[in-house]
């Protein structure tokens, strides 16, 4: 699962929807295996579109749980249009591409900060299904 | 005609593409222009519920639907074999890391959209289990209970609407403000009545029949849901 995807997953337990702690899930850095795939191509238009959607605080939090403390605390300001990107903007976007798209969690655990339920990532696929008594 | 993906899965475990799958592909192809205009390159998340073999998601990735600017394609299935099948189909059709395709695929095992952050999906696509049955089958205990996973692909409980009903109820929470959903029905789901009812209750919905076709003894249809 790409690091980007952590920004779109919350706890599946319905009762957790009323809490503010069901997103982002908490990643157990020591138990997460990260793999980088440099073949995944950079797409600046997509990066701009997705960054508009991303909840930056959640990115910073998850990435630091995964062992990288180097992100700025506020979302980088970028032009709306890929044609207007400066060289510096491109460098920022490329770094984010490496971090969010090229890096995936191949094995790992993520926990809801509200109910404590633990979800697993196996073979790069996150499993958000709940056991019958919670569904 | 847009190219259709090459699909090869183990159909003992994963739903084999059929008339319903193809009707969904045709609906997306028919609405290509509409989707490009509606989003104008500004979108982030495409989500297919129940991708099965991955034919629909791969078709969208292969043909840059809805935009050449790419998207994150979330493929959410309850069946673990379907997620492997989806990855395999996307890989077989060079949609994983090849040039020319600007999207990124992410298979996720989940029960519908219960694990998605609210209001993020720009394009939602669903060919649901729509066959009327006494009840929706239970989720198998293990990955190895093969036939039970296939039952989940077909049987939709009362009126064949128990699963689709849940998705319709959650559309408001799941779709982004501009979001559009394409959902497949069979005649026994009584889609016309349903659509009338939804639009009466909330006139801000804009729902249209995009394609319909007789397939054996079924009449299948695809409706498009969005806010005006
Ligand atoms: C009719 S098949 C469609 C497969 C594929 N999209 C196609 O068009 O060929 C329905 C799919 O929905 C999945 N499904 C059934 N119930 C589900 C649920 N509650 N959450 C997620 N996926 C589900 C099944 O596993 C199956 O892959
Ligand atoms: Zn929870």
PDB file of C-alpha atoms in Angstrom, chain A residues 41 43, chain B residues 61-64 68 70 93-104:
ATOM      1  CA  UNK A  41       6.620   7.373 -12.897  1.00  0.00           C
ATOM      2  CA  UNK A  43       3.152  12.730 -12.810  1.00  0.00           C
TER       3      UNK A  43
ATOM      4  CA  UNK B  61      -6.682   2.954 -16.192  1.00  0.00           C
ATOM      5  CA  UNK B  62      -5.845   1.755 -19.683  1.00  0.00           C
ATOM      6  CA  UNK B  63      -8.019   4.412 -21.312  1.00  0.00           C
ATOM      7  CA  UNK B  64      -7.323   7.253 -18.879  1.00  0.00           C
ATOM      8  CA  UNK B  68      -5.292  12.028 -18.707  1.00  0.00           C
ATOM      9  CA  UNK B  70      -4.342  10.403 -13.720  1.00  0.00           C
ATOM     10  CA  UNK B  93      -2.339  -4.953 -19.345  1.00  0.00           C
ATOM     11  CA  UNK B  94       0.720  -2.870 -18.395  1.00  0.00           C
ATOM     12  CA  UNK B  95      -1.201  -0.570 -16.088  1.00  0.00           C
ATOM     13  CA  UNK B  96       1.054  -0.834 -13.073  1.00  0.00           C
ATOM     14  CA  UNK B  97       4.137   1.176 -13.830  1.00  0.00           C
ATOM     15  CA  UNK B  98       4.224   1.531 -17.566  1.00  0.00           C
ATOM     16  CA  UNK B  99       4.440   4.835 -19.367  1.00  0.00           C
ATOM     17  CA  UNK B 100       1.373   6.299 -20.989  1.00  0.00           C
ATOM     18  CA  UNK B 101      -0.914   5.303 -18.149  1.00  0.00           C
ATOM     19  CA  UNK B 102      -1.037   8.035 -15.619  1.00  0.00           C
ATOM     20  CA  UNK B 103      -3.009   6.357 -12.826  1.00  0.00           C
ATOM     21  CA  UNK B 104      -1.921   4.474  -9.721  1.00  0.00           C
TER      22      UNK B 104
END
